[in-house]
Amino acid sequence: NVDFGQEALFRLEEYKLPEFIVNIKTKPKEGEASSLYQLGDTVEVELDAQYYFGGPVAGAEVEYLIYQNNYNHFYYPIRKYGWYYEDIQPSYYNYYDQGALITKETIKTDEEGKAAFSFETPKNSNQDFNYRIEVRVVDQSRREIKASTEIKVTRQAFYAYLNPKQNLYRPGDKAEVDIKTLTANNDPVSADGKITVSRNWWKDAVIQNEKVLSEARYDENVLFTKFVKTDDKGEAIFSFEPEQDGYYVVQFTGFDANGKEITSQTNVFV
């Protein structure tokens, strides 16, 4: 005879209302209103623990854990019938896991119930990162309250996205491309940039006496460049009139305050 069995253990505790609240936030860099960090920066974190009945949670033990995960920014323009495109646009909301634990330390709150700590971010990396900061605060009566926040640390100060207003044009039509510039926190930012338009067309292979003189390929011809600037909403519209058929590459090139190059491109089919 073979016996099979299974058991599960659990712990039952009395529910108690939390007696204090913990707020945690990243400190903005000097001269900036929002918490925007780039690779190589030192991230400063501030914590404030206060009792609900009033008064600071002084001398409390604070354990903080910092998790690092890869981050990829994405942006989808608002469409008139957004529900129609939901099944063709991949969702990244549940893509990231908890991440790798990079720091675990213990500190204490001061007499005002405050505490602060910081951590370094990698300077030379080909990847943006998302940091999840979790704190566990234990007061003198051994009550524990948790809080967490997240911050994105990127290689560049903003991102640029280009989207043509329609997929196909005829020669002589007015082709329009929407330009959007925004930060990793999806806040709009005004930015200067240069638009480069090039035309690509298909050339068949050249064969003579059964010998291939030239392979079939796309030829590219840079047509013109133009400077643009997005407004306070991070938006601009670029337009041009293609005279011939082919597919046109519209490329945006800009720079952030640190001289980091930001590029984005899209195709317009004629």
mmCIF file of N, CA and C in Angstrom, residues 173-253:
data_model
loop_
_atom_site.group_PDB
_atom_site.id
_atom_site.type_symbol
_atom_site.label_atom_id
_atom_site.label_comp_id
_atom_site.label_asym_id
_atom_site.label_seq_id
_atom_site.Cartn_x
_atom_site.Cartn_y
_atom_site.Cartn_z
ATOM 1 N N ASP A 173 0.961 64.380 -51.793
ATOM 2 C CA ASP A 173 0.179 64.571 -50.576
ATOM 3 C C ASP A 173 1.017 65.262 -49.506
ATOM 4 N N LYS A 174 0.339 65.847 -48.563
ATOM 5 C CA LYS A 174 1.014 66.432 -47.409
ATOM 6 C C LYS A 174 1.130 65.365 -46.322
ATOM 7 N N ALA A 175 2.325 64.866 -46.106
ATOM 8 C CA ALA A 175 2.558 63.844 -45.080
ATOM 9 C C ALA A 175 2.870 64.523 -43.754
ATOM 10 N N GLU A 176 2.216 64.055 -42.686
ATOM 11 C CA GLU A 176 2.406 64.654 -41.361
ATOM 12 C C GLU A 176 2.876 63.593 -40.371
ATOM 13 N N VAL A 177 3.818 64.001 -39.520
ATOM 14 C CA VAL A 177 4.374 63.110 -38.501
ATOM 15 C C VAL A 177 4.263 63.801 -37.149
ATOM 16 N N ASP A 178 3.658 63.115 -36.188
ATOM 17 C CA ASP A 178 3.572 63.638 -34.815
ATOM 18 C C ASP A 178 4.872 63.337 -34.079
ATOM 19 N N ILE A 179 5.393 64.338 -33.378
ATOM 20 C CA ILE A 179 6.602 64.184 -32.570
ATOM 21 C C ILE A 179 6.225 64.355 -31.104
ATOM 22 N N LYS A 180 6.684 63.435 -30.279
ATOM 23 C CA LYS A 180 6.401 63.487 -28.838
ATOM 24 C C LYS A 180 7.697 63.325 -28.069
ATOM 25 N N THR A 181 7.971 64.247 -27.123
ATOM 26 C CA THR A 181 9.151 64.149 -26.262
ATOM 27 C C THR A 181 8.678 64.146 -24.817
ATOM 28 N N LEU A 182 9.160 63.186 -24.030
ATOM 29 C CA LEU A 182 8.748 63.046 -22.642
ATOM 30 C C LEU A 182 9.817 62.343 -21.829
ATOM 31 N N THR A 183 9.739 62.507 -20.513
ATOM 32 C CA THR A 183 10.718 61.918 -19.611
ATOM 33 C C THR A 183 10.345 60.476 -19.289
ATOM 34 N N ALA A 184 11.199 59.817 -18.513
ATOM 35 C CA ALA A 184 10.929 58.439 -18.107
ATOM 36 C C ALA A 184 9.684 58.348 -17.235
ATOM 37 N N ASN A 185 9.309 59.463 -16.569
ATOM 38 C CA ASN A 185 8.093 59.498 -15.755
ATOM 39 C C ASN A 185 6.878 59.911 -16.570
ATOM 40 N N ASN A 186 7.054 59.972 -17.909
ATOM 41 C CA ASN A 186 5.996 60.339 -18.843
ATOM 42 C C ASN A 186 5.537 61.788 -18.686
ATOM 43 N N ASP A 187 6.408 62.638 -18.156
ATOM 44 C CA ASP A 187 6.123 64.064 -18.105
ATOM 45 C C ASP A 187 6.586 64.697 -19.412
ATOM 46 N N PRO A 188 5.771 65.544 -20.030
ATOM 47 C CA PRO A 188 6.183 66.174 -21.288
ATOM 48 C C PRO A 188 7.355 67.121 -21.076
ATOM 49 N N VAL A 189 8.199 67.254 -22.094
ATOM 50 C CA VAL A 189 9.355 68.139 -22.014
ATOM 51 C C VAL A 189 9.539 68.815 -23.369
ATOM 52 N N SER A 190 9.819 70.105 -23.343
ATOM 53 C CA SER A 190 10.100 70.833 -24.574
ATOM 54 C C SER A 190 11.538 70.571 -24.983
ATOM 55 N N ALA A 191 11.749 70.245 -26.258
ATOM 56 C CA ALA A 191 13.088 69.875 -26.716
ATOM 57 C C ALA A 191 13.316 70.353 -28.136
ATOM 58 N N ASP A 192 14.551 70.763 -28.408
ATOM 59 C CA ASP A 192 14.967 71.116 -29.759
ATOM 60 C C ASP A 192 15.529 69.881 -30.450
ATOM 61 N N GLY A 193 15.348 69.826 -31.764
ATOM 62 C CA GLY A 193 15.869 68.693 -32.498
ATOM 63 C C GLY A 193 15.973 68.984 -33.980
ATOM 64 N N LYS A 194 16.592 68.073 -34.675
ATOM 65 C CA LYS A 194 16.762 68.175 -36.119
ATOM 66 C C LYS A 194 16.068 67.002 -36.788
ATOM 67 N N ILE A 195 15.275 67.319 -37.805
ATOM 68 C CA ILE A 195 14.589 66.290 -38.582
ATOM 69 C C ILE A 195 15.358 66.069 -39.880
ATOM 70 N N THR A 196 15.665 64.816 -40.185
ATOM 71 C CA THR A 196 16.308 64.442 -41.443
ATOM 72 C C THR A 196 15.358 63.536 -42.215
ATOM 73 N N VAL A 197 15.092 63.892 -43.479
ATOM 74 C CA VAL A 197 14.190 63.105 -44.322
ATOM 75 C C VAL A 197 14.997 62.498 -45.463
ATOM 76 N N SER A 198 14.893 61.208 -45.628
ATOM 77 C CA SER A 198 15.567 60.513 -46.721
ATOM 78 C C SER A 198 14.582 59.611 -47.453
ATOM 79 N N ARG A 199 14.812 59.428 -48.768
ATOM 80 C CA ARG A 199 13.945 58.589 -49.590
ATOM 81 C C ARG A 199 14.670 57.300 -49.940
ATOM 82 N N ASN A 200 13.980 56.193 -49.813
ATOM 83 C CA ASN A 200 14.508 54.881 -50.167
ATOM 84 C C ASN A 200 13.663 54.286 -51.289
ATOM 85 N N TRP A 201 14.293 53.766 -52.278
ATOM 86 C CA TRP A 201 13.564 53.116 -53.351
ATOM 87 C C TRP A 201 14.303 51.847 -53.782
ATOM 88 N N TRP A 202 13.544 50.913 -54.357
ATOM 89 C CA TRP A 202 14.074 49.595 -54.704
ATOM 90 C C TRP A 202 14.715 49.615 -56.086
ATOM 91 N N LYS A 203 15.930 49.088 -56.154
ATOM 92 C CA LYS A 203 16.633 48.938 -57.426
ATOM 93 C C LYS A 203 16.833 47.453 -57.697
ATOM 94 N N ASP A 204 16.375 47.030 -58.851
ATOM 95 C CA ASP A 204 16.535 45.621 -59.219
ATOM 96 C C ASP A 204 18.002 45.308 -59.513
ATOM 97 N N ALA A 205 18.310 44.040 -59.449
ATOM 98 C CA ALA A 205 19.678 43.603 -59.736
ATOM 99 C C ALA A 205 20.008 43.831 -61.217
ATOM 100 N N VAL A 206 21.258 44.167 -61.472
ATOM 101 C CA VAL A 206 21.736 44.352 -62.840
ATOM 102 C C VAL A 206 22.500 43.095 -63.245
ATOM 103 N N ILE A 207 21.989 42.406 -64.279
ATOM 104 C CA ILE A 207 22.591 41.144 -64.727
ATOM 105 C C ILE A 207 22.952 41.265 -66.205
ATOM 106 N N GLN A 208 24.172 40.942 -66.517
ATOM 107 C CA GLN A 208 24.639 40.981 -67.912
ATOM 108 C C GLN A 208 25.442 39.728 -68.204
ATOM 109 N N ASN A 209 25.041 39.038 -69.279
ATOM 110 C CA ASN A 209 25.712 37.788 -69.656
ATOM 111 C C ASN A 209 25.750 36.806 -68.482
ATOM 112 N N GLU A 210 24.578 36.719 -67.817
ATOM 113 C CA GLU A 210 24.410 35.804 -66.678
ATOM 114 C C GLU A 210 25.351 36.127 -65.520
ATOM 115 N N LYS A 211 25.886 37.332 -65.506
ATOM 116 C CA LYS A 211 26.755 37.763 -64.416
ATOM 117 C C LYS A 211 26.103 38.931 -63.690
ATOM 118 N N VAL A 212 26.026 38.821 -62.366
ATOM 119 C CA VAL A 212 25.389 39.862 -61.555
ATOM 120 C C VAL A 212 26.373 41.024 -61.379
ATOM 121 N N LEU A 213 26.040 42.150 -62.010
ATOM 122 C CA LEU A 213 26.888 43.338 -61.880
ATOM 123 C C LEU A 213 26.543 44.149 -60.639
ATOM 124 N N SER A 214 25.290 44.097 -60.245
ATOM 125 C CA SER A 214 24.851 44.860 -59.069
ATOM 126 C C SER A 214 23.715 44.121 -58.396
ATOM 127 N N GLU A 215 23.842 43.905 -57.105
ATOM 128 C CA GLU A 215 22.803 43.205 -56.352
ATOM 129 C C GLU A 215 21.563 44.085 -56.217
ATOM 130 N N ALA A 216 20.409 43.435 -56.077
ATOM 131 C CA ALA A 216 19.170 44.162 -55.793
ATOM 132 C C ALA A 216 19.264 44.769 -54.398
ATOM 133 N N ARG A 217 18.825 46.011 -54.268
ATOM 134 C CA ARG A 217 18.978 46.696 -52.980
ATOM 135 C C ARG A 217 18.095 47.935 -52.945
ATOM 136 N N TYR A 218 17.976 48.491 -51.729
ATOM 137 C CA TYR A 218 17.360 49.793 -51.563
ATOM 138 C C TYR A 218 18.443 50.861 -51.666
ATOM 139 N N ASP A 219 18.162 51.893 -52.440
ATOM 140 C CA ASP A 219 19.038 53.059 -52.500
ATOM 141 C C ASP A 219 18.448 54.152 -51.619
ATOM 142 N N GLU A 220 19.314 54.860 -50.918
ATOM 143 C CA GLU A 220 18.854 55.922 -50.016
ATOM 144 C C GLU A 220 19.422 57.258 -50.464
ATOM 145 N N ASN A 221 18.577 58.263 -50.430
ATOM 146 C CA ASN A 221 18.978 59.612 -50.794
ATOM 147 C C ASN A 221 18.460 60.579 -49.737
ATOM 148 N N VAL A 222 19.372 61.262 -49.037
ATOM 149 C CA VAL A 222 18.973 62.250 -48.037
ATOM 150 C C VAL A 222 18.449 63.481 -48.759
ATOM 151 N N LEU A 223 17.205 63.851 -48.473
ATOM 152 C CA LEU A 223 16.551 64.952 -49.185
ATOM 153 C C LEU A 223 16.803 66.307 -48.525
ATOM 154 N N PHE A 224 16.558 66.399 -47.225
ATOM 155 C CA PHE A 224 16.745 67.688 -46.541
ATOM 156 C C PHE A 224 16.712 67.477 -45.030
ATOM 157 N N THR A 225 17.117 68.517 -44.316
ATOM 158 C CA THR A 225 17.027 68.543 -42.856
ATOM 159 C C THR A 225 16.294 69.808 -42.437
ATOM 160 N N LYS A 226 15.663 69.753 -41.274
ATOM 161 C CA LYS A 226 14.913 70.896 -40.761
ATOM 162 C C LYS A 226 14.914 70.845 -39.243
ATOM 163 N N PHE A 227 15.018 72.008 -38.610
ATOM 164 C CA PHE A 227 15.027 72.064 -37.158
ATOM 165 C C PHE A 227 13.596 72.233 -36.637
ATOM 166 N N VAL A 228 13.295 71.519 -35.550
ATOM 167 C CA VAL A 228 11.969 71.578 -34.928
ATOM 168 C C VAL A 228 12.134 71.737 -33.419
ATOM 169 N N LYS A 229 11.046 72.134 -32.772
ATOM 170 C CA LYS A 229 11.035 72.245 -31.320
ATOM 171 C C LYS A 229 9.658 71.845 -30.817
ATOM 172 N N THR A 230 9.621 70.934 -29.858
ATOM 173 C CA THR A 230 8.347 70.544 -29.273
ATOM 174 C C THR A 230 7.930 71.591 -28.241
ATOM 175 N N ASP A 231 6.623 71.724 -28.028
ATOM 176 C CA ASP A 231 6.101 72.738 -27.113
ATOM 177 C C ASP A 231 6.129 72.242 -25.672
ATOM 178 N N ASP A 232 5.464 72.984 -24.778
ATOM 179 C CA ASP A 232 5.456 72.625 -23.359
ATOM 180 C C ASP A 232 4.747 71.299 -23.097
ATOM 181 N N LYS A 233 3.922 70.869 -24.042
ATOM 182 C CA LYS A 233 3.273 69.568 -23.926
ATOM 183 C C LYS A 233 4.119 68.455 -24.545
ATOM 184 N N GLY A 234 5.332 68.813 -24.997
ATOM 185 C CA GLY A 234 6.206 67.826 -25.623
ATOM 186 C C GLY A 234 5.716 67.393 -26.984
ATOM 187 N N GLU A 235 5.011 68.271 -27.698
ATOM 188 C CA GLU A 235 4.408 67.891 -28.964
ATOM 189 C C GLU A 235 4.814 68.838 -30.092
ATOM 190 N N ALA A 236 4.903 68.293 -31.283
ATOM 191 C CA ALA A 236 5.145 69.070 -32.498
ATOM 192 C C ALA A 236 4.661 68.242 -33.670
ATOM 193 N N ILE A 237 4.329 68.916 -34.771
ATOM 194 C CA ILE A 237 3.909 68.240 -35.995
ATOM 195 C C ILE A 237 4.862 68.647 -37.112
ATOM 196 N N PHE A 238 5.457 67.645 -37.739
ATOM 197 C CA PHE A 238 6.346 67.891 -38.875
ATOM 198 C C PHE A 238 5.635 67.437 -40.149
ATOM 199 N N SER A 239 5.700 68.253 -41.195
ATOM 200 C CA SER A 239 5.031 67.904 -42.445
ATOM 201 C C SER A 239 5.952 68.158 -43.633
ATOM 202 N N PHE A 240 5.754 67.384 -44.683
ATOM 203 C CA PHE A 240 6.473 67.570 -45.937
ATOM 204 C C PHE A 240 5.654 66.947 -47.060
ATOM 205 N N GLU A 241 5.988 67.262 -48.302
ATOM 206 C CA GLU A 241 5.244 66.758 -49.455
ATOM 207 C C GLU A 241 6.151 65.904 -50.326
ATOM 208 N N PRO A 242 6.087 64.597 -50.193
ATOM 209 C CA PRO A 242 6.913 63.701 -51.020
ATOM 210 C C PRO A 242 6.468 63.759 -52.480
ATOM 211 N N GLU A 243 7.418 63.898 -53.376
ATOM 212 C CA GLU A 243 7.098 64.033 -54.801
ATOM 213 C C GLU A 243 7.118 62.708 -55.545
ATOM 214 N N GLN A 244 7.802 61.700 -54.992
ATOM 215 C CA GLN A 244 7.918 60.414 -55.671
ATOM 216 C C GLN A 244 7.509 59.298 -54.730
ATOM 217 N N ASP A 245 7.237 58.138 -55.343
ATOM 218 C CA ASP A 245 6.901 57.001 -54.498
ATOM 219 C C ASP A 245 8.174 56.446 -53.849
ATOM 220 N N GLY A 246 7.978 55.520 -52.940
ATOM 221 C CA GLY A 246 9.088 54.955 -52.174
ATOM 222 C C GLY A 246 8.741 54.977 -50.698
ATOM 223 N N TYR A 247 9.684 54.585 -49.888
ATOM 224 C CA TYR A 247 9.431 54.753 -48.465
ATOM 225 C C TYR A 247 10.448 55.748 -47.925
ATOM 226 N N TYR A 248 9.936 56.652 -47.109
ATOM 227 C CA TYR A 248 10.721 57.765 -46.598
ATOM 228 C C TYR A 248 11.020 57.522 -45.116
ATOM 229 N N VAL A 249 12.247 57.795 -44.735
ATOM 230 C CA VAL A 249 12.661 57.682 -43.338
ATOM 231 C C VAL A 249 12.727 59.087 -42.754
ATOM 232 N N VAL A 250 11.964 59.306 -41.690
ATOM 233 C CA VAL A 250 11.967 60.585 -40.976
ATOM 234 C C VAL A 250 12.647 60.347 -39.635
ATOM 235 N N GLN A 251 13.769 61.010 -39.414
ATOM 236 C CA GLN A 251 14.561 60.787 -38.196
ATOM 237 C C GLN A 251 14.691 62.069 -37.394
ATOM 238 N N PHE A 252 14.470 61.936 -36.095
ATOM 239 C CA PHE A 252 14.637 63.049 -35.154
ATOM 240 C C PHE A 252 15.941 62.851 -34.388
ATOM 241 N N THR A 253 16.728 63.919 -34.258
ATOM 242 C CA THR A 253 17.963 63.882 -33.476
ATOM 243 C C THR A 253 17.989 65.094 -32.561
#
